[in-house]
CSV table of C-alpha atoms in Angstrom, one decimal:
chain,number,residue,atom,x,y,z
X,1,MET,CA,21.4,31.3,25.2
X,2,LEU,CA,19.1,33.9,26.3
X,3,TYR,CA,16.4,31.8,27.3
X,4,ASN,CA,16.8,28.4,29.1
X,5,TYR,CA,14.4,25.4,29.4
X,6,SER,CA,14.9,22.0,31.1
X,7,PHE,CA,16.1,20.0,27.7
X,8,ALA,CA,18.2,22.8,26.3
X,9,ASN,CA,21.2,20.8,25.5
X,10,ARG,CA,19.4,17.5,25.0
X,11,LYS,CA,18.6,15.4,21.8
X,12,ARG,CA,15.3,14.0,22.0
X,13,ASP,CA,14.2,10.8,20.3
X,14,LEU,CA,10.8,11.5,18.7
X,15,SER,CA,10.5,8.3,16.9
X,16,ASP,CA,7.7,6.6,19.4
X,17,VAL,CA,5.8,9.8,19.2
X,18,MET,CA,5.9,10.1,15.7
X,19,SER,CA,4.8,6.6,15.5
X,20,SER,CA,1.7,7.5,17.5
X,21,VAL,CA,1.1,10.6,15.1
X,22,ILE,CA,1.2,8.5,12.2
X,23,LYS,CA,-1.1,5.8,13.6
X,24,ASP,CA,-3.5,8.3,14.3
X,25,GLU,CA,-3.3,10.4,11.3
X,26,PRO,CA,-6.4,9.9,9.0
X,27,ARG,CA,-4.8,9.3,5.6
X,28,PHE,CA,-2.9,6.7,3.7
X,29,ILE,CA,0.4,6.9,5.8
X,30,SER,CA,-1.5,5.4,9.0
X,31,ASN,CA,-1.2,2.1,6.9
X,32,PHE,CA,2.5,1.8,7.3
X,33,ARG,CA,4.1,-0.2,10.1
X,34,SER,CA,7.3,0.4,11.6
X,35,ALA,CA,9.7,-1.8,10.1
X,36,PRO,CA,13.5,-2.6,11.3
X,37,ASP,CA,16.0,0.0,10.7
X,38,ALA,CA,17.6,0.4,7.4
X,39,SER,CA,21.5,0.2,7.3
X,40,SER,CA,22.2,2.2,4.1
X,41,ALA,CA,20.8,5.1,2.1
X,42,LYS,CA,20.0,2.6,-0.5
X,43,HIS,CA,17.7,0.3,1.3
X,44,GLU,CA,17.1,-3.0,-0.2
X,45,TYR,CA,14.8,-5.4,1.3
X,46,LEU,CA,13.3,-8.9,0.3
X,47,GLU,CA,9.7,-9.3,-0.8
X,48,ASP,CA,7.6,-11.6,0.6
X,49,GLN,CA,7.1,-15.2,-1.1
X,50,LEU,CA,3.7,-14.9,-2.2
X,51,THR,CA,2.4,-17.4,-5.0
X,52,GLY,CA,-0.6,-16.8,-6.9
X,53,ARG,CA,-3.5,-19.5,-7.4
X,54,GLY,CA,-3.9,-18.8,-10.9
X,55,VAL,CA,-2.5,-18.4,-14.4
X,56,THR,CA,-3.8,-16.8,-17.5
X,57,ALA,CA,-3.7,-19.0,-20.7
X,58,LEU,CA,-2.7,-16.4,-23.7
X,59,ALA,CA,-3.8,-19.1,-26.3
X,60,VAL,CA,-4.6,-22.8,-26.8
X,61,SER,CA,-3.4,-24.8,-29.7
X,62,GLY,CA,-4.3,-28.6,-29.3
X,63,SER,CA,-3.5,-29.4,-25.9
X,64,ARG,CA,-1.1,-27.0,-24.9
X,65,ILE,CA,-1.6,-23.7,-23.5
X,66,SER,CA,0.6,-20.5,-23.9
X,67,LEU,CA,1.6,-18.7,-21.0
X,68,GLY,CA,3.6,-15.8,-19.7
X,69,GLY,CA,7.1,-16.6,-17.8
X,70,ALA,CA,5.9,-15.9,-14.5
X,71,ASP,CA,2.6,-17.9,-14.9
X,72,ALA,CA,4.6,-20.9,-16.2
X,73,ALA,CA,6.8,-20.8,-13.3
X,74,LYS,CA,3.7,-21.5,-10.9
X,75,LEU,CA,3.1,-24.8,-12.7
X,76,LYS,CA,4.8,-28.2,-12.8
X,77,THR,CA,4.1,-31.9,-14.1
X,78,GLY,CA,1.4,-33.1,-12.3
X,79,THR,CA,-0.3,-29.7,-11.2
X,80,LEU,CA,-4.3,-30.2,-11.5
X,81,VAL,CA,-5.8,-27.0,-13.0
X,82,ALA,CA,-9.4,-25.7,-14.0
X,83,LEU,CA,-10.8,-23.3,-16.3
X,84,LYS,CA,-12.4,-20.6,-14.3
X,85,ASP,CA,-16.2,-20.7,-14.0
X,86,ASP,CA,-15.9,-24.5,-15.3
X,87,PRO,CA,-15.9,-27.8,-13.5
X,88,ALA,CA,-13.6,-29.9,-15.8
X,89,LEU,CA,-10.2,-30.7,-14.1
X,90,PHE,CA,-7.1,-30.8,-16.1
X,91,LYS,CA,-3.6,-32.4,-15.5
X,92,VAL,CA,-0.3,-30.7,-16.5
X,93,THR,CA,1.7,-33.5,-18.4
X,94,GLY,CA,4.6,-31.1,-19.3
X,95,VAL,CA,5.8,-27.5,-18.6
X,96,ASP,CA,8.3,-25.3,-19.9
X,97,ALA,CA,8.8,-21.4,-19.7
X,98,GLU,CA,6.3,-20.6,-22.5
X,99,GLY,CA,3.6,-22.6,-21.9
X,100,ALA,CA,2.1,-26.4,-20.6
X,101,THR,CA,0.8,-29.4,-21.9
X,102,LEU,CA,-3.0,-30.6,-20.4
X,103,GLU,CA,-4.7,-33.6,-20.6
X,104,ILE,CA,-8.3,-34.2,-19.1
X,105,ALA,CA,-8.4,-35.5,-15.5
X,106,ALA,CA,-12.1,-35.4,-14.8
X,107,VAL,CA,-15.2,-34.0,-17.1
X,108,ASN,CA,-16.9,-33.4,-13.8
X,109,GLY,CA,-20.2,-32.8,-16.1
X,110,SER,CA,-18.4,-30.1,-18.2
X,111,THR,CA,-18.8,-29.6,-21.9
X,112,TYR,CA,-15.1,-29.7,-22.1
X,113,THR,CA,-14.1,-33.6,-22.8
X,114,ASP,CA,-10.4,-33.1,-23.5
X,115,ALA,CA,-8.0,-30.3,-23.6
X,116,ALA,CA,-8.2,-29.8,-27.5
X,117,SER,CA,-11.8,-28.6,-26.7
X,118,LEU,CA,-10.5,-25.7,-24.9
X,119,PRO,CA,-11.3,-22.1,-26.3
X,120,ALA,CA,-8.6,-21.3,-28.6
X,121,GLU,CA,-8.4,-17.6,-27.1
X,122,GLY,CA,-7.3,-19.0,-23.7
X,123,GLY,CA,-8.4,-17.9,-20.4
X,124,LYS,CA,-8.0,-17.8,-16.7
X,125,PHE,CA,-7.0,-21.2,-15.0
X,126,ILE,CA,-7.3,-21.5,-11.4
X,127,ILE,CA,-4.8,-23.9,-9.6
X,128,VAL,CA,-6.3,-26.6,-7.8
X,129,SER,CA,-3.3,-28.5,-6.2
X,130,THR,CA,-0.1,-30.6,-7.2
X,131,PRO,CA,-0.7,-34.0,-5.8
X,132,MET,CA,2.6,-35.6,-4.3
X,133,THR,CA,3.9,-39.0,-4.4
X,134,GLU,CA,4.6,-40.8,-1.4
X,135,GLY,CA,8.0,-40.3,0.6
X,136,THR,CA,9.1,-37.3,-1.4
X,137,SER,CA,12.4,-35.7,-0.1
X,138,ASN,CA,13.5,-33.6,-3.1
X,139,GLY,CA,11.8,-30.6,-1.5
X,140,ASP,CA,9.4,-31.2,-4.4
X,141,GLY,CA,6.1,-29.5,-2.1
X,142,GLU,CA,2.6,-28.6,-3.5
X,143,GLU,CA,4.0,-25.1,-4.0
X,144,ASN,CA,6.8,-24.4,-6.4
X,145,TYR,CA,9.9,-23.0,-4.7
X,146,HIS,CA,10.6,-19.5,-5.5
X,147,LEU,CA,13.5,-17.6,-4.4
X,148,ALA,CA,12.6,-14.3,-2.8
X,149,THR,CA,13.1,-11.0,-5.1
X,150,THR,CA,14.9,-7.9,-3.8
X,151,GLN,CA,13.3,-4.5,-4.2
X,152,TRP,CA,14.7,-1.0,-3.0
X,153,ASN,CA,13.9,2.3,-2.2
X,154,ALA,CA,15.7,5.4,-1.2
X,155,THR,CA,15.9,7.2,2.1
X,156,GLN,CA,14.7,10.8,2.3
X,157,ILE,CA,15.7,13.5,4.7
X,158,PHE,CA,12.8,15.3,6.4
X,159,ARG,CA,13.3,18.4,8.6
X,160,LYS,CA,10.9,21.0,10.6
X,161,GLU,CA,11.8,23.7,12.7
X,162,ILE,CA,10.3,24.6,16.2
X,163,VAL,CA,10.9,28.4,16.7
X,164,LEU,CA,9.7,30.5,19.9
X,165,SER,CA,10.2,33.9,20.0
X,166,GLY,CA,11.1,35.9,22.8
X,167,THR,CA,7.9,37.6,22.8
X,168,ALA,CA,6.1,34.5,22.6
X,169,LEU,CA,8.0,33.4,25.5
X,170,ALA,CA,6.9,36.3,27.6
X,171,VAL,CA,3.2,36.1,27.0
X,172,ASN,CA,3.3,33.0,28.3
X,173,LEU,CA,0.1,32.0,26.9
X,174,TYR,CA,0.4,28.3,27.3
X,175,GLY,CA,2.6,28.0,30.1
X,176,ASN,CA,6.4,27.8,30.7
X,177,ALA,CA,9.0,27.1,28.0
X,178,ASP,CA,8.7,23.5,28.4
X,179,ASN,CA,5.2,23.5,27.5
X,180,GLN,CA,5.3,25.7,24.8
X,181,LEU,CA,7.7,24.1,22.8
X,182,ASN,CA,6.3,20.6,23.5
X,183,ARG,CA,3.0,22.1,22.0
X,184,GLN,CA,4.8,23.5,19.0
X,185,THR,CA,6.6,20.1,18.4
X,186,ALA,CA,3.4,18.3,18.1
X,187,PHE,CA,2.3,20.6,15.7
X,188,ALA,CA,5.6,20.3,13.6
X,189,LEU,CA,5.1,16.3,13.9
X,190,ALA,CA,1.7,16.8,12.6
X,191,ASP,CA,2.7,18.8,9.8
X,192,LEU,CA,5.7,16.2,9.1
X,193,ALA,CA,3.0,13.2,9.0
X,194,ARG,CA,1.2,15.1,6.4
X,195,ASP,CA,4.3,15.5,4.4
X,196,LEU,CA,5.1,11.8,4.7
X,197,ASN,CA,1.5,11.0,3.5
X,198,ARG,CA,2.1,12.9,0.1
X,199,VAL,CA,5.7,11.3,-0.4
X,200,ALA,CA,4.1,8.1,0.5
X,201,LEU,CA,1.6,8.4,-2.4
X,202,PHE,CA,3.4,10.5,-4.9
X,203,GLY,CA,7.3,10.3,-4.2
X,204,ARG,CA,9.9,9.5,-6.7
X,205,ARG,CA,12.6,6.9,-6.2
X,206,VAL,CA,16.1,9.1,-6.4
X,207,GLU,CA,19.1,7.5,-4.9
X,208,ALA,CA,21.4,10.1,-3.3
X,209,SER,CA,24.7,11.0,-4.5
X,210,VAL,CA,27.2,14.0,-4.3
X,211,ASN,CA,24.9,16.5,-6.4
X,212,THR,CA,21.6,14.8,-5.9
X,213,ARG,CA,19.1,14.9,-3.0
X,214,GLY,CA,17.8,11.3,-1.8
X,215,GLU,CA,14.1,10.8,-2.5
X,216,ALA,CA,11.8,8.0,-1.4
X,217,GLY,CA,9.2,6.7,-4.3
X,218,GLY,CA,5.7,6.2,-3.1
X,219,LEU,CA,2.5,4.0,-4.3
X,220,TYR,CA,2.2,5.8,-7.5
X,221,PHE,CA,5.7,5.3,-8.3
X,222,PHE,CA,5.7,1.4,-7.5
X,223,GLY,CA,2.2,0.9,-8.4
X,224,THR,CA,2.1,2.1,-11.8
X,225,GLN,CA,5.3,0.1,-13.0
X,226,ALA,CA,4.8,-2.9,-15.6
X,227,GLY,CA,3.1,-5.9,-14.0
X,228,VAL,CA,0.9,-4.3,-11.3
X,229,PRO,CA,-2.7,-4.8,-11.9
X,230,VAL,CA,-4.7,-1.9,-13.2
X,231,ILE,CA,-8.3,-1.3,-14.0
X,232,ASP,CA,-9.5,1.3,-16.5
X,233,GLY,CA,-12.6,2.6,-15.1
X,234,GLY,CA,-13.7,4.0,-18.4
X,235,ARG,CA,-15.3,7.4,-17.0
X,236,LYS,CA,-17.6,5.4,-15.1
X,237,GLN,CA,-19.0,5.7,-11.6
X,238,LEU,CA,-17.1,3.9,-9.0
X,239,ASP,CA,-19.0,0.9,-7.9
X,240,SER,CA,-18.9,-2.6,-6.3
X,241,PHE,CA,-18.4,-4.1,-9.6
X,242,ILE,CA,-15.1,-2.4,-10.1
X,243,ILE,CA,-14.0,-2.8,-6.6
X,244,ASN,CA,-14.7,-6.6,-6.8
X,245,ASP,CA,-12.6,-6.8,-10.1
X,246,ALA,CA,-9.7,-5.3,-8.4
X,247,ALA,CA,-10.0,-7.3,-5.2
X,248,GLN,CA,-10.1,-10.4,-7.7
X,249,ALA,CA,-7.2,-9.6,-9.1
X,250,ILE,CA,-5.3,-9.3,-6.2
X,251,LEU,CA,-6.6,-12.6,-4.7
X,252,GLY,CA,-5.6,-14.2,-8.1
X,253,GLU,CA,-2.1,-13.2,-7.2
X,254,GLY,CA,-1.9,-14.5,-3.6
X,255,GLY,CA,-2.6,-11.2,-1.9
X,256,ASP,CA,-5.6,-10.2,0.4
X,257,PRO,CA,-7.7,-7.2,-0.5
X,258,MET,CA,-8.2,-5.2,2.7
X,259,GLN,CA,-8.9,-1.5,1.9
X,260,ILE,CA,-10.2,0.8,-0.7
X,261,LEU,CA,-8.2,3.9,-0.8
X,262,CYS,CA,-9.7,6.9,-2.5
X,263,SER,CA,-10.8,10.4,-2.4
X,264,PRO,CA,-13.4,11.7,0.0
X,265,GLY,CA,-15.7,12.4,-2.9
X,266,GLN,CA,-15.5,8.8,-4.1
X,267,ALA,CA,-16.0,7.5,-0.8
X,268,ARG,CA,-19.4,9.2,-0.5
X,269,VAL,CA,-20.1,7.7,-4.1
X,270,ILE,CA,-19.3,3.9,-3.1
X,271,SER,CA,-21.0,4.5,0.2
X,272,ASN,CA,-24.3,5.5,-1.5
X,273,GLU,CA,-24.4,2.2,-2.9
X,274,TYR,CA,-23.4,0.2,0.1
X,275,ARG,CA,-25.7,2.7,2.4
X,276,ASP,CA,-28.0,-0.3,3.7
X,277,ARG,CA,-25.1,-2.8,4.2
X,278,ILE,CA,-22.4,-0.5,5.5
X,279,GLN,CA,-20.7,-0.6,9.0
X,280,ILE,CA,-19.3,2.8,10.4
X,281,LEU,CA,-16.9,2.1,12.9
X,282,ARG,CA,-17.4,5.1,15.5
X,283,SER,CA,-14.9,4.3,18.1
X,284,ASP,CA,-12.2,2.5,16.2
X,285,ASP,CA,-8.6,2.4,16.3
X,286,ARG,CA,-8.7,1.5,12.5
X,287,ARG,CA,-7.3,4.2,10.0
X,288,GLY,CA,-8.9,7.0,8.2
X,289,ALA,CA,-10.8,10.0,8.5
X,290,TYR,CA,-13.7,8.4,7.2
X,291,VAL,CA,-13.5,4.5,8.1
X,292,ALA,CA,-16.4,2.0,6.9
X,293,VAL,CA,-16.4,-1.5,6.2
X,294,ILE,CA,-18.0,-3.1,3.5
X,295,VAL,CA,-18.0,-7.0,2.5
X,296,ASN,CA,-15.7,-8.1,-0.2
X,297,GLU,CA,-18.0,-10.3,-2.4
X,298,ILE,CA,-15.0,-12.2,-3.7
X,299,ASN,CA,-14.0,-13.7,-0.7
X,300,GLY,CA,-16.7,-12.5,2.1
X,301,LYS,CA,-14.1,-10.5,4.1
X,302,GLY,CA,-14.6,-6.9,5.0
X,303,MET,CA,-12.7,-4.2,3.4
X,304,THR,CA,-12.2,-0.7,4.7
X,305,ILE,CA,-12.9,2.6,3.0
X,306,MET,CA,-10.3,5.0,3.5
X,307,ALA,CA,-11.0,8.7,2.3
X,308,ASP,CA,-7.8,10.5,2.1
X,309,PRO,CA,-8.1,14.1,1.0
X,310,ASP,CA,-4.6,13.7,-1.0
X,311,MET,CA,-5.9,11.1,-3.2
X,312,PRO,CA,-6.5,12.2,-6.8
X,313,ASP,CA,-10.4,12.0,-7.5
X,314,GLY,CA,-10.3,10.1,-10.8
X,315,ASP,CA,-8.4,7.2,-9.0
X,316,ALA,CA,-9.0,4.5,-6.4
X,317,TRP,CA,-7.0,1.7,-5.3
X,318,VAL,CA,-7.7,-1.6,-3.7
X,319,VAL,CA,-4.8,-2.6,-1.6
X,320,ASP,CA,-3.5,-5.2,0.9
X,321,THR,CA,-2.1,-3.4,3.5
X,322,GLY,CA,0.7,-6.1,4.5
X,323,CYS,CA,2.6,-4.3,1.5
X,324,PHE,CA,3.4,-1.2,3.6
X,325,ALA,CA,6.2,-0.3,5.9
X,326,LEU,CA,8.0,2.7,7.2
X,327,VAL,CA,11.9,2.4,7.7
X,328,ASN,CA,14.0,4.5,9.3
X,329,LEU,CA,17.8,4.9,8.5
X,330,ALA,CA,19.7,3.3,11.4
X,331,GLY,CA,20.4,6.2,14.0
X,332,ARG,CA,18.6,8.8,11.8
X,333,ALA,CA,14.9,8.3,13.4
X,334,ILE,CA,13.1,11.7,13.8
X,335,SER,CA,14.7,13.4,16.6
X,336,ASP,CA,15.0,17.2,17.8
X,337,MET,CA,18.0,19.2,19.1
X,338,ASP,CA,18.7,22.9,19.9
X,339,ALA,CA,19.9,25.0,17.4
X,340,THR,CA,19.4,28.4,18.6
X,341,PRO,CA,22.2,30.8,17.3
X,342,GLN,CA,23.9,32.8,19.8
X,343,GLY,CA,22.0,36.1,20.8
X,344,PHE,CA,18.7,34.8,18.9
X,345,ASP,CA,15.8,36.3,20.5
X,346,GLY,CA,13.9,33.1,21.4
X,347,ILE,CA,14.5,29.2,21.2
X,348,ARG,CA,15.1,27.3,18.0
X,349,ARG,CA,14.9,23.5,17.7
X,350,VAL,CA,15.1,21.7,14.6
X,351,ALA,CA,13.4,18.0,14.3
X,352,ILE,CA,15.1,15.9,11.6
X,353,GLY,CA,15.1,12.4,10.7
X,354,GLU,CA,15.9,10.1,7.2
X,355,LEU,CA,13.7,7.5,6.4
X,356,THR,CA,11.9,5.4,3.8
X,357,PHE,CA,9.0,3.2,2.7
X,358,GLU,CA,8.6,-0.2,1.8
X,359,PHE,CA,6.2,-1.5,-0.8
X,360,ARG,CA,6.3,-5.3,-0.7
X,361,ASN,CA,5.0,-7.4,-3.6
X,362,VAL,CA,3.2,-4.5,-5.1
X,363,ALA,CA,2.1,-6.5,-8.1
X,364,GLN,CA,0.4,-8.9,-5.8
X,365,ARG,CA,-1.1,-6.7,-3.2
X,366,CYS,CA,-2.0,-3.5,-5.0
X,367,CYS,CA,-4.6,-2.9,-8.2
X,368,ARG,CA,-5.1,0.8,-9.3
X,369,ILE,CA,-8.6,1.7,-10.6
X,370,LYS,CA,-8.1,4.7,-12.7
X,371,ASN,CA,-10.1,6.8,-15.1
X,372,LEU,CA,-13.2,7.2,-13.1
X,373,LEU,CA,-16.0,9.5,-13.2
X,374,SER,CA,-15.2,12.3,-11.0
X,375,SER,CA,-17.0,12.3,-7.7
X,376,SER,CA,-18.9,15.7,-8.3
X,377,GLU,CA,-20.5,14.1,-11.6
X,378,ALA,CA,-21.1,11.0,-9.9
X,379,ILE,CA,-22.9,12.5,-7.0
X,380,SER,CA,-24.8,15.0,-9.1
X,381,ALA,CA,-26.1,12.0,-11.1
X,382,ILE,CA,-27.1,10.3,-8.2
X,383,ARG,CA,-29.2,12.7,-6.5
X,384,ASN,CA,-31.0,13.5,-10.0
X,385,ALA,CA,-31.7,9.6,-10.4
């Protein structure tokens, strides 16, 4: 080696530094908390046991409502339900994989006096409760017991090179070799964080094999699968009505809407509507290049607006950030080591690591809003109004 520096023959663990870079990165990736290491390149994980507090009746015939299998699993004999936006209370007298039978439990001033008078097209029902008999001991609690389902993602190898030429070392602009290498390492990790952000958004899930490189799936891969809530914006301007519809879809499935993820242009559009009610967090450790809090009109909690430059302008997402985690393959967290070839005029180090992302309960924690009016058109309409 032609040039010496204090950690020339040392492998440095950069995972802690990388965690700090990710946390401060003003993009979607900053939502990803650190999770325990993966033990395999095909990383399997248990999803959280979230139970939605509502069901959708596909149709009503007599006193029977037709349900999808997932909704039918939320009910059992004795469960009390109410049609959304109506006070009448109904009791489930029987349930199977395709539907349930109801009877009126309390009219409560409603126009519905029995189950047969419910609208034939069905509708949304909220689950009120499941009263228990005294001294139950068979595990038949208020919530149905669900075995946790398994999801998986593939690990992906990331690599960045840190190179200082002999000329750069001789110029000594930023101090000795140690200082210059640490400075270039910081730039490499910032660049890696931006790569991770784009993979976390757009990556596809590909399991590694002899002739195939492993690739980690991202939000669009998991969030556009069947069963995940989606709202068609109909080429209309992003507004509080669409956002609250998405928040309500997440709440109905047991999630907690915390964040609106959108492009900087769409952040300007929604901020204009909330301009007299928005809170800008000037000195905050919360996430986003632009971070503001608006009140979720469904449950009264705050939702942050994250403006991510990598987000497609025609889309927005309402998400529960408990969905996301960053996982290193065991022993393969981001680290750097010397890779200077014999006789190389300078110093070369390589930062390399293998990791993946967890998306837990996407169908209950994420809702995509697609086909929005472009932010440039929306802003132009606002200015000309």
